[in-house]
Amino acid sequence: MPACRICQTPFEPFLEFGEMPIANGFLTPEEVEDEYTYELSVGVCPSCWMVQLVDHPDPEQMFHDEYAYFSSTSEGMKRHFRGFAEWVIGDLLEDRQDPFVVEIGSNDGIMLRHISEAGIQHLGVEPSQNVGEAAVEKGVRTIFEFFDRGTAEEIVAKDGPADAILAANVIAHIPDLTSVLAGVETLLAPEGRFIFENHYLGDMLDKTAYDQIYSEHIYHFSLTSVSDLLARFDLEVIDVQPQPVHGGSMRYVVAHTGVEDPTPAVEQLRDRERSRGLDEPSTYKRFADAVQRSRDRLRDLLSKLRQEDARIVGYGATAKSTTVLNFCDLGTEHIEFISDATPAKQDKLTPGTHIPVKAPDSFREDYPDYAILFAWNHADEIMGKETAYTRQGGKWITYVPQVAVVD
Ligand code: SAH
Ligand code: TYD
């Protein structure tokens, strides 16, 4: 039986997806033969309630100099991170003299560029060279490293303690959280704040968003599991702020223990998690059953449309779509190609299912009958700019929170 990475308690997986490729492992036809796979399954620790993968690829296999995810591809995310940076500059750092900000997983500089433009001392820690270079071009000071205890010690020795450590959509990606939090504990100034956000477990369960489960998402955080984890260090959550991005995220504001009283929102969320059963195995069993039903419905819908000779394309070659396509066994017989605005994904094949990824021009030049929205978390932005598609009769298919054709 696998053991919890945080507290070593044995746990059983509640959902098994079978063999899966790396979610962002878009590939060329020549690379298909050697494609790497692993067994994707997820479980919950019955002691600290951390939801986690049983197995995962090594971080170096996922984050490298050809990483496919560029954060700044979405206008909505650019706005979100500008707002995040403005809050850090205006509120958090307001009274600090010559502050120092570190971001873990700074990617193409979507957030730190604003900190840099404000003339604030900063450092991005980013192991994926290609996306990190895009940040350097925006004036973001970056080191090409995985953040861990060792990296934190080096930063403190060179630059001193950090007034703010920021991390978006990255802490849940790091298998060795003990090393990360020991690093945060060392690097964070006595009065500093560690602020991280990730997709939120409660939203994932409510929306049957099983596509959040893929190679990079080693953990699915709740306040319950995060509080238990931080209590093992000199760190505690002092505020929680729900965010609409990535299908429902949670921002955790963390300080050294005892520095500031937690806001009432912390206790309220803890109560809500208890009443919605995040600490009950039956909750996860119900989710697993809903996932199986969702798969059957999506397969049935696409098969029926294909029997009627409808043309279906995908919109957004997301990491999330790798789970959906492979788990539902959907290939080019269902989906002709997937449209995506990221140059690093275009003219490649989707991981495992080998559906071609094409630039949005291909979508606009010859509209299909149906477009399945794999980037459902960007629905407003995408539907907002593709109104010509719907005006001429095109329809959207979505599967979160339910499989449906949107008129
Ligand atoms: N923060 C950005 C990027 C999220 S994608 C956003 O929210 O859009 C996750 C990023 O974390 C990738 O760029 C990846 O290379 C980086 N990453 C993965 N493991 C890391 C680690 N141990 N330390 C720092 N960055 C890491
Ligand atoms: P995203 O949903 O952010 O995440 P993940 O890969 O982690 O599941 O990815 C959005 C993808 O959709 C990304 O590849 C960019 C693409 N995209 C478009 O092609 N057009 C758009 O208008 C937007 C917003 C995104």
GROMACS .gro file of C-alpha atoms and ligand atoms in nm:
model
  458
    1MET     CA    1   0.000   0.000   0.000
    2PRO     CA    2   0.133   0.352  -0.072
    3ALA     CA    3   0.212   0.580   0.224
    4CYS     CA    4   0.123   0.948   0.264
    5ARG     CA    5   0.415   1.170   0.160
    6ILE     CA    6   0.343   1.402   0.452
    7CYS     CA    7   0.267   1.176   0.750
    8GLN     CA    8   0.355   0.825   0.622
    9THR     CA    9   0.007   0.681   0.692
   10PRO     CA   10  -0.083   0.405   0.440
   11PHE     CA   11  -0.374   0.487   0.206
   12GLU     CA   12  -0.567   0.323  -0.079
   13PRO     CA   13  -0.628   0.506  -0.409
   14PHE     CA   14  -0.993   0.603  -0.462
   15LEU     CA   15  -0.957   0.656  -0.837
   16GLU     CA   16  -0.738   0.476  -1.091
   17PHE     CA   17  -0.696   0.617  -1.442
   18GLY     CA   18  -0.455   0.356  -1.579
   19GLU     CA   19  -0.153   0.436  -1.789
   20MET     CA   20  -0.094   0.804  -1.863
   21PRO     CA   21   0.164   1.013  -2.044
   22ILE     CA   22   0.312   1.337  -1.905
   23ALA     CA   23   0.031   1.596  -1.920
   24ASN     CA   24   0.234   1.870  -2.088
   25GLY     CA   25   0.440   1.622  -2.292
   26PHE     CA   26   0.332   1.742  -2.638
   27LEU     CA   27   0.544   1.553  -2.890
   28THR     CA   28   0.659   1.520  -3.251
   29PRO     CA   29   0.571   1.211  -3.459
   30GLU     CA   30   0.934   1.092  -3.421
   31GLU     CA   31   0.900   1.096  -3.042
   32VAL     CA   32   0.585   0.880  -3.031
   33GLU     CA   33   0.770   0.550  -3.019
   34ASP     CA   34   0.959   0.637  -2.697
   35GLU     CA   35   0.672   0.812  -2.520
   36TYR     CA   36   0.699   0.780  -2.141
   37THR     CA   37   0.399   0.664  -1.936
   38TYR     CA   38   0.324   0.594  -1.570
   39GLU     CA   39   0.020   0.471  -1.371
   40LEU     CA   40  -0.204   0.761  -1.268
   41SER     CA   41  -0.405   0.702  -0.951
   42VAL     CA   42  -0.506   0.928  -0.665
   43GLY     CA   43  -0.586   0.869  -0.298
   44VAL     CA   44  -0.653   1.055   0.025
   45CYS     CA   45  -0.455   1.011   0.345
   46PRO     CA   46  -0.695   0.899   0.623
   47SER     CA   47  -0.488   1.084   0.881
   48CYS     CA   48  -0.388   1.428   0.743
   49TRP     CA   49  -0.644   1.427   0.454
   50MET     CA   50  -0.390   1.522   0.190
   51VAL     CA   51  -0.518   1.415  -0.153
   52GLN     CA   52  -0.220   1.296  -0.356
   53LEU     CA   53  -0.101   1.090  -0.650
   54VAL     CA   54   0.033   0.744  -0.581
   55ASP     CA   55   0.299   0.763  -0.851
   56HIS     CA   56   0.436   1.045  -1.069
   57PRO     CA   57   0.710   1.115  -1.324
   58ASP     CA   58   1.034   1.274  -1.193
   59PRO     CA   59   1.020   1.656  -1.180
   60GLU     CA   60   1.309   1.672  -1.433
   61GLN     CA   61   1.095   1.481  -1.685
   62MET     CA   62   0.819   1.742  -1.654
   63PHE     CA   63   1.006   2.071  -1.608
   64HIS     CA   64   1.293   2.132  -1.846
   65ASP     CA   65   1.411   2.352  -2.134
   66GLU     CA   66   1.110   2.264  -2.355
   67TYR     CA   67   0.830   2.312  -2.105
   68ALA     CA   68   0.507   2.373  -2.298
   69TYR     CA   69   0.309   2.593  -2.055
   70PHE     CA   70   0.356   2.968  -2.094
   71SER     CA   71   0.147   3.146  -1.830
   72SER     CA   72   0.099   3.466  -2.034
   73THR     CA   73  -0.103   3.297  -2.313
   74SER     CA   74  -0.428   3.403  -2.144
   75GLU     CA   75  -0.536   3.767  -2.107
   76GLY     CA   76  -0.744   3.668  -1.804
   77MET     CA   77  -0.440   3.521  -1.627
   78LYS     CA   78  -0.234   3.830  -1.714
   79ARG     CA   79  -0.499   4.044  -1.543
   80HIS     CA   80  -0.516   3.809  -1.247
   81PHE     CA   81  -0.142   3.824  -1.182
   82ARG     CA   82  -0.127   4.200  -1.232
   83GLY     CA   83  -0.389   4.224  -0.958
   84PHE     CA   84  -0.197   3.982  -0.736
   85ALA     CA   85   0.126   4.185  -0.781
   86GLU     CA   86  -0.056   4.515  -0.714
   87TRP     CA   87  -0.196   4.374  -0.388
   88VAL     CA   88   0.154   4.259  -0.284
   89ILE     CA   89   0.307   4.599  -0.367
   90GLY     CA   90   0.025   4.818  -0.234
   91ASP     CA   91  -0.087   4.626   0.077
   92LEU     CA   92   0.164   4.371   0.187
   93LEU     CA   93   0.487   4.561   0.128
   94GLU     CA   94   0.348   4.910   0.192
   95ASP     CA   95   0.547   4.981   0.510
   96ARG     CA   96   0.858   4.779   0.435
   97GLN     CA   97   1.195   4.939   0.371
   98ASP     CA   98   1.368   4.809   0.055
   99PRO     CA   99   1.169   4.483   0.044
  100PHE     CA  100   1.281   4.163  -0.127
  101VAL     CA  101   1.030   3.937  -0.310
  102VAL     CA  102   1.096   3.578  -0.421
  103GLU     CA  103   0.863   3.388  -0.653
  104ILE     CA  104   0.871   3.009  -0.680
  105GLY     CA  105   0.775   2.889  -1.030
  106SER     CA  106   0.787   3.235  -1.190
  107ASN     CA  107   0.744   3.090  -1.542
  108ASP     CA  108   0.745   3.362  -1.812
  109GLY     CA  109   0.736   3.646  -1.559
  110ILE     CA  110   0.358   3.694  -1.566
  111MET     CA  111   0.360   3.820  -1.203
  112LEU     CA  112   0.719   3.925  -1.123
  113ARG     CA  113   0.737   4.162  -1.421
  114HIS     CA  114   0.513   4.399  -1.225
  115ILE     CA  115   0.728   4.370  -0.913
  116SER     CA  116   1.034   4.437  -1.130
  117GLU     CA  117   0.867   4.734  -1.304
  118ALA     CA  118   0.793   4.883  -0.959
  119GLY     CA  119   1.168   4.879  -0.892
  120ILE     CA  120   1.138   4.621  -0.613
  121GLN     CA  121   1.426   4.382  -0.542
  122HIS     CA  122   1.313   4.036  -0.655
  123LEU     CA  123   1.417   3.689  -0.768
  124GLY     CA  124   1.231   3.425  -0.968
  125VAL     CA  125   1.316   3.058  -0.910
  126GLU     CA  126   1.224   2.863  -1.223
  127PRO     CA  127   1.368   2.528  -1.339
  128SER     CA  128   1.218   2.537  -1.693
  129GLN     CA  129   1.481   2.728  -1.892
  130ASN     CA  130   1.267   2.825  -2.196
  131VAL     CA  131   0.984   2.987  -1.999
  132GLY     CA  132   1.234   3.144  -1.756
  133GLU     CA  133   1.417   3.307  -2.045
  134ALA     CA  134   1.091   3.476  -2.150
  135ALA     CA  135   1.082   3.625  -1.796
  136VAL     CA  136   1.442   3.746  -1.819
  137GLU     CA  137   1.346   3.929  -2.141
  138LYS     CA  138   1.079   4.112  -1.937
  139GLY     CA  139   1.343   4.230  -1.688
  140VAL     CA  140   1.280   3.960  -1.427
  141ARG     CA  141   1.587   3.845  -1.234
  142THR     CA  142   1.567   3.464  -1.254
  143ILE     CA  143   1.769   3.163  -1.139
  144PHE     CA  144   1.714   2.836  -1.321
  145GLU     CA  145   1.669   2.601  -1.026
  146PHE     CA  146   1.412   2.382  -0.852
  147PHE     CA  147   1.318   2.553  -0.526
  148ASP     CA  148   1.399   2.340  -0.223
  149ARG     CA  149   1.576   2.369   0.111
  150GLY     CA  150   1.920   2.396  -0.056
  151THR     CA  151   1.811   2.670  -0.299
  152ALA     CA  152   1.651   2.866  -0.013
  153GLU     CA  153   1.974   2.852   0.189
  154GLU     CA  154   2.171   2.982  -0.112
  155ILE     CA  155   1.926   3.271  -0.168
  156VAL     CA  156   1.933   3.375   0.199
  157ALA     CA  157   2.315   3.367   0.204
  158LYS     CA  158   2.337   3.587  -0.106
  159ASP     CA  159   2.032   3.817  -0.097
  160GLY     CA  160   1.910   3.797   0.262
  161PRO     CA  161   1.563   3.700   0.391
  162ALA     CA  162   1.249   3.755   0.181
  163ASP     CA  163   0.967   3.986   0.288
  164ALA     CA  164   0.733   3.798   0.055
  165ILE     CA  165   0.758   3.454  -0.102
  166LEU     CA  166   0.498   3.410  -0.377
  167ALA     CA  167   0.398   3.084  -0.547
  168ALA     CA  168   0.107   3.024  -0.787
  169ASN     CA  169   0.018   2.683  -0.922
  170VAL     CA  170   0.348   2.532  -0.820
  171ILE     CA  171   0.353   2.415  -0.457
  172ALA     CA  172   0.110   2.132  -0.537
  173HIS     CA  173   0.351   2.033  -0.817
  174ILE     CA  174   0.646   1.959  -0.586
  175PRO     CA  175   0.669   1.604  -0.445
  176ASP     CA  176   0.902   1.685  -0.154
  177LEU     CA  177   0.697   1.940   0.039
  178THR     CA  178   0.909   1.890   0.350
  179SER     CA  179   1.210   2.030   0.168
  180VAL     CA  180   1.005   2.318   0.018
  181LEU     CA  181   0.858   2.424   0.353
  182ALA     CA  182   1.189   2.390   0.535
  183GLY     CA  183   1.319   2.623   0.261
  184VAL     CA  184   1.032   2.869   0.311
  185GLU     CA  185   1.086   2.863   0.689
  186THR     CA  186   1.456   2.952   0.635
  187LEU     CA  187   1.407   3.214   0.363
  188LEU     CA  188   1.106   3.400   0.506
  189ALA     CA  189   1.189   3.709   0.715
  190PRO     CA  190   1.045   3.702   1.073
  191GLU     CA  191   0.760   3.935   0.969
  192GLY     CA  192   0.744   3.806   0.611
  193ARG     CA  193   0.451   3.646   0.428
  194PHE     CA  194   0.443   3.331   0.216
  195ILE     CA  195   0.149   3.350  -0.023
  196PHE     CA  196   0.061   3.061  -0.244
  197GLU     CA  197  -0.242   2.967  -0.451
  198ASN     CA  198  -0.348   2.647  -0.619
  199HIS     CA  199  -0.660   2.487  -0.763
  200TYR     CA  200  -0.888   2.410  -0.466
  201LEU     CA  201  -0.992   2.055  -0.376
  202GLY     CA  202  -1.346   2.164  -0.281
  203ASP     CA  203  -1.409   2.306  -0.629
  204MET     CA  204  -1.256   2.002  -0.797
  205LEU     CA  205  -1.495   1.772  -0.608
  206ASP     CA  206  -1.801   1.996  -0.652
  207LYS     CA  207  -1.749   2.029  -1.029
  208THR     CA  208  -1.634   1.671  -1.096
  209ALA     CA  209  -1.326   1.839  -1.244
  210TYR     CA  210  -1.126   1.517  -1.253
  211ASP     CA  211  -0.911   1.665  -1.529
  212GLN     CA  212  -0.723   1.851  -1.254
  213ILE     CA  213  -0.569   1.513  -1.175
  214TYR     CA  214  -0.255   1.478  -1.389
  215SER     CA  215   0.120   1.429  -1.366
  216GLU     CA  216   0.210   1.776  -1.238
  217HIS     CA  217  -0.062   1.795  -0.973
  218ILE     CA  218   0.097   1.570  -0.713
  219TYR     CA  219  -0.133   1.722  -0.447
  220HIS     CA  220  -0.487   1.861  -0.434
  221PHE     CA  221  -0.492   2.104  -0.142
  222SER     CA  222  -0.760   2.193   0.108
  223LEU     CA  223  -0.720   2.418   0.413
  224THR     CA  224  -0.749   2.102   0.624
  225SER     CA  225  -0.448   1.931   0.464
  226VAL     CA  226  -0.245   2.251   0.425
  227SER     CA  227  -0.291   2.342   0.795
  228ASP     CA  228  -0.175   1.997   0.903
  229LEU     CA  229   0.128   2.027   0.676
  230LEU     CA  230   0.229   2.375   0.796
  231ALA     CA  231   0.191   2.276   1.162
  232ARG     CA  232   0.499   2.057   1.109
  233PHE     CA  233   0.697   2.382   1.056
  234ASP     CA  234   0.712   2.723   1.218
  235LEU     CA  235   0.437   2.834   0.977
  236GLU     CA  236   0.058   2.883   0.984
  237VAL     CA  237  -0.224   3.002   0.758
  238ILE     CA  238  -0.341   3.350   0.862
  239ASP     CA  239  -0.584   3.415   0.576
  240VAL     CA  240  -0.759   3.236   0.291
  241GLN     CA  241  -0.888   3.411  -0.021
  242PRO     CA  242  -1.086   3.214  -0.283
  243GLN     CA  243  -0.989   3.297  -0.643
  244PRO     CA  244  -1.197   3.232  -0.957
  245VAL     CA  245  -0.901   3.119  -1.172
  246HIS     CA  246  -0.820   2.763  -1.283
  247GLY     CA  247  -1.177   2.651  -1.221
  248GLY     CA  248  -1.168   2.759  -0.854
  249SER     CA  249  -0.848   2.827  -0.660
  250MET     CA  250  -0.755   2.910  -0.302
  251ARG     CA  251  -0.494   3.166  -0.198
  252TYR     CA  252  -0.330   3.085   0.137
  253VAL     CA  253  -0.155   3.367   0.325
  254VAL     CA  254   0.104   3.216   0.558
  255ALA     CA  255   0.325   3.368   0.831
  256HIS     CA  256   0.563   3.238   1.094
  257THR     CA  257   0.359   3.088   1.379
  258GLY     CA  258   0.215   3.340   1.624
  259VAL     CA  259   0.309   3.652   1.426
  260GLU     CA  260  -0.049   3.748   1.336
  261ASP     CA  261  -0.392   3.621   1.440
  262PRO     CA  262  -0.574   3.432   1.163
  263THR     CA  263  -0.871   3.612   1.008
  264PRO     CA  264  -1.224   3.474   1.072
  265ALA     CA  265  -1.221   3.344   0.710
  266VAL     CA  266  -0.977   3.072   0.816
  267GLU     CA  267  -1.205   2.923   1.082
  268GLN     CA  268  -1.507   2.960   0.852
  269LEU     CA  269  -1.340   2.765   0.573
  270ARG     CA  270  -1.222   2.499   0.818
  271ASP     CA  271  -1.585   2.453   0.933
  272ARG     CA  272  -1.710   2.443   0.575
  273GLU     CA  273  -1.458   2.174   0.482
  274ARG     CA  274  -1.571   1.966   0.778
  275SER     CA  275  -1.939   2.002   0.688
  276ARG     CA  276  -1.879   1.917   0.321
  277GLY     CA  277  -1.698   1.600   0.432
  278LEU     CA  278  -1.341   1.658   0.312
  279ASP     CA  279  -1.237   1.438   0.606
  280GLU     CA  280  -1.466   1.148   0.514
  281PRO     CA  281  -1.367   0.867   0.276
  282SER     CA  282  -1.725   0.845   0.139
  283THR     CA  283  -1.686   1.193  -0.015
  284TYR     CA  284  -1.405   1.063  -0.236
  285LYS     CA  285  -1.597   0.748  -0.327
  286ARG     CA  286  -1.889   0.966  -0.447
  287PHE     CA  287  -1.648   1.177  -0.654
  288ALA     CA  288  -1.498   0.864  -0.815
  289ASP     CA  289  -1.849   0.742  -0.910
  290ALA     CA  290  -1.933   1.082  -1.061
  291VAL     CA  291  -1.610   1.070  -1.265
  292GLN     CA  292  -1.703   0.733  -1.417
  293ARG     CA  293  -2.047   0.868  -1.511
  294SER     CA  294  -1.892   1.179  -1.666
  295ARG     CA  295  -1.660   0.965  -1.877
  296ASP     CA  296  -1.947   0.749  -2.007
  297ARG     CA  297  -2.155   1.056  -2.096
  298LEU     CA  298  -1.875   1.230  -2.280
  299ARG     CA  299  -1.783   0.921  -2.478
  300ASP     CA  300  -2.150   0.858  -2.567
  301LEU     CA  301  -2.203   1.218  -2.677
  302LEU     CA  302  -1.894   1.234  -2.899
  303SER     CA  303  -1.959   0.890  -3.051
  304LYS     CA  304  -2.318   0.986  -3.133
  305LEU     CA  305  -2.209   1.313  -3.297
  306ARG     CA  306  -1.944   1.134  -3.502
  307GLN     CA  307  -2.202   0.879  -3.620
  308GLU     CA  308  -2.399   1.177  -3.749
  309ASP     CA  309  -2.081   1.285  -3.934
  310ALA     CA  310  -2.038   1.599  -3.728
  311ARG     CA  311  -1.691   1.759  -3.728
  312ILE     CA  312  -1.552   1.807  -3.375
  313VAL     CA  313  -1.235   1.993  -3.281
  314GLY     CA  314  -1.084   2.067  -2.940
  315TYR     CA  315  -1.022   2.419  -2.807
  316GLY     CA  316  -0.720   2.460  -2.572
  317ALA     CA  317  -0.454   2.188  -2.558
  318THR     CA  318  -0.450   2.200  -2.179
  319ALA     CA  319  -0.259   1.973  -1.943
  320LYS     CA  320  -0.604   1.888  -1.807
  321SER     CA  321  -0.717   1.758  -2.146
  322THR     CA  322  -0.447   1.489  -2.135
  323THR     CA  323  -0.636   1.318  -1.853
  324VAL     CA  324  -0.974   1.351  -2.026
  325LEU     CA  325  -0.856   1.230  -2.367
  326ASN     CA  326  -0.661   0.931  -2.235
  327PHE     CA  327  -0.912   0.830  -1.967
  328CYS     CA  328  -1.209   0.856  -2.206
  329ASP     CA  329  -1.007   0.695  -2.484
  330LEU     CA  330  -1.070   0.975  -2.735
  331GLY     CA  331  -0.849   1.008  -3.042
  332THR     CA  332  -0.855   1.142  -3.398
  333GLU     CA  333  -1.161   0.931  -3.474
  334HIS     CA  334  -1.349   1.169  -3.241
  335ILE     CA  335  -1.150   1.494  -3.247
  336GLU     CA  336  -0.993   1.621  -3.569
  337PHE     CA  337  -0.739   1.855  -3.408
  338ILE     CA  338  -0.701   2.085  -3.108
  339SER     CA  339  -0.665   2.460  -3.150
  340ASP     CA  340  -0.415   2.629  -2.916
  341ALA     CA  341  -0.251   2.972  -2.915
  342THR     CA  342   0.079   2.850  -2.763
  343PRO     CA  343   0.352   2.830  -3.032
  344ALA     CA  344   0.539   2.562  -2.827
  345LYS     CA  345   0.237   2.327  -2.856
  346GLN     CA  346   0.146   2.397  -3.221
  347ASP     CA  347   0.227   2.137  -3.486
  348LYS     CA  348   0.286   1.880  -3.214
  349LEU     CA  349   0.071   1.585  -3.104
  350THR     CA  350  -0.124   1.553  -2.780
  351PRO     CA  351   0.034   1.324  -2.518
  352GLY     CA  352  -0.086   0.965  -2.544
  353THR     CA  353  -0.370   1.023  -2.790
  354HIS     CA  354  -0.161   1.193  -3.064
  355ILE     CA  355  -0.423   1.439  -3.185
  356PRO     CA  356  -0.260   1.724  -3.387
  357VAL     CA  357  -0.240   2.063  -3.216
  358LYS     CA  358  -0.288   2.357  -3.454
  359ALA     CA  359  -0.280   2.735  -3.436
  360PRO     CA  360  -0.618   2.912  -3.389
  361ASP     CA  361  -0.614   3.013  -3.760
  362SER     CA  362  -0.693   2.650  -3.849
  363PHE     CA  363  -1.006   2.672  -3.634
  364ARG     CA  364  -1.114   3.006  -3.778
  365GLU     CA  365  -1.051   2.918  -4.143
  366ASP     CA  366  -1.283   2.616  -4.141
  367TYR     CA  367  -1.520   2.615  -3.845
  368PRO     CA  368  -1.624   2.271  -3.718
  369ASP     CA  369  -1.979   2.180  -3.611
  370TYR     CA  370  -1.871   2.137  -3.248
  371ALA     CA  371  -1.577   2.261  -3.041
  372ILE     CA  372  -1.503   2.081  -2.716
  373LEU     CA  373  -1.376   2.333  -2.465
  374PHE     CA  374  -1.075   2.174  -2.296
  375ALA     CA  375  -0.977   2.516  -2.155
  376TRP     CA  376  -1.316   2.536  -1.975
  377ASN     CA  377  -1.160   2.752  -1.703
  378HIS     CA  378  -1.114   3.025  -1.968
  379ALA     CA  379  -1.470   2.992  -2.104
  380ASP     CA  380  -1.556   3.362  -2.079
  381GLU     CA  381  -1.238   3.478  -2.252
  382ILE     CA  382  -1.259   3.216  -2.527
  383MET     CA  383  -1.633   3.230  -2.598
  384GLY     CA  384  -1.604   3.609  -2.585
  385LYS     CA  385  -1.354   3.620  -2.867
  386GLU     CA  386  -1.502   3.339  -3.078
  387THR     CA  387  -1.849   3.486  -3.123
  388ALA     CA  388  -1.818   3.456  -3.504
  389TYR     CA  389  -1.801   3.079  -3.457
  390THR     CA  390  -2.126   3.059  -3.261
  391ARG     CA  391  -2.298   3.317  -3.485
  392GLN     CA  392  -2.253   3.094  -3.789
  393GLY     CA  393  -2.401   2.797  -3.599
  394GLY     CA  394  -2.101   2.641  -3.422
  395LYS     CA  395  -2.167   2.481  -3.083
  396TRP     CA  396  -1.953   2.439  -2.774
  397ILE     CA  397  -1.925   2.113  -2.582
  398THR     CA  398  -1.822   2.122  -2.220
  399TYR     CA  399  -1.785   1.850  -1.955
  400VAL     CA  400  -1.732   2.051  -1.636
  401PRO     CA  401  -1.940   2.058  -1.423
  402GLN     CA  402  -2.154   1.842  -1.656
  403VAL     CA  403  -2.128   1.699  -2.003
  404ALA     CA  404  -2.338   1.936  -2.215
  405VAL     CA  405  -2.377   2.105  -2.552
  406VAL     CA  406  -2.389   2.480  -2.493
  407ASP     CA  407  -2.612   2.669  -2.731
  408SAH     N1  408   0.328   3.047  -1.159
  408SAH     C1  409   0.287   3.030  -1.296
  408SAH     C2  410   0.337   2.897  -1.356
  408SAH     C3  411   0.267   2.774  -1.309
  408SAH     S1  412   0.321   2.628  -1.397
  408SAH     C4  413   0.138   3.039  -1.310
  408SAH     O1  414   0.065   3.031  -1.210
  408SAH     O2  415   0.089   3.050  -1.423
  408SAH     C5  416   0.435   2.561  -1.279
  408SAH     C6  417   0.571   2.626  -1.291
  408SAH     O3  418   0.649   2.585  -1.178
  408SAH     C7  419   0.649   2.582  -1.414
  408SAH     O4  420   0.701   2.695  -1.479
  408SAH     C8  421   0.758   2.491  -1.359
  408SAH     O5  422   0.876   2.491  -1.435
  408SAH     C9  423   0.779   2.547  -1.220
  408SAH     N2  424   0.830   2.452  -1.116
  408SAH    C10  425   0.808   2.320  -1.105
  408SAH     N3  426   0.873   2.271  -0.996
  408SAH    C11  427   0.935   2.375  -0.936
  408SAH    C12  428   1.017   2.389  -0.821
  408SAH     N4  429   1.051   2.285  -0.743
  408SAH     N5  430   1.064   2.512  -0.792
  408SAH    C13  431   1.033   2.620  -0.868
  408SAH     N6  432   0.956   2.613  -0.978
  408SAH    C14  433   0.907   2.491  -1.013
  409TYD     P1  434  -0.478   2.632  -1.875
  409TYD     O1  435  -0.623   2.607  -1.866
  409TYD     O2  436  -0.430   2.758  -1.817
  409TYD     O3  437  -0.407   2.520  -1.801
  409TYD     P2  438  -0.356   2.372  -1.798
  409TYD     O4  439  -0.269   2.349  -1.917
  409TYD     O5  440  -0.278   2.380  -1.673
  409TYD     O6  441  -0.470   2.276  -1.789
  409TYD     O7  442  -0.431   2.626  -2.028
  409TYD     C1  443  -0.496   2.698  -2.122
  409TYD     C2  444  -0.454   2.653  -2.260
  409TYD     O8  445  -0.544   2.705  -2.355
  409TYD     C3  446  -0.315   2.700  -2.298
  409TYD     O9  447  -0.250   2.599  -2.375
  409TYD     C4  448  -0.343   2.822  -2.384
  409TYD     C5  449  -0.475   2.789  -2.447
  409TYD     N1  450  -0.557   2.904  -2.479
  409TYD     C6  451  -0.587   2.932  -2.612
  409TYD    O10  452  -0.544   2.860  -2.701
  409TYD     N2  453  -0.664   3.042  -2.641
  409TYD     C7  454  -0.713   3.121  -2.543
  409TYD    O11  455  -0.783   3.220  -2.572
  409TYD     C8  456  -0.682   3.091  -2.406
  409TYD     C9  457  -0.735   3.175  -2.295
  409TYD    C10  458  -0.604   2.981  -2.378
   0.00000   0.00000   0.00000
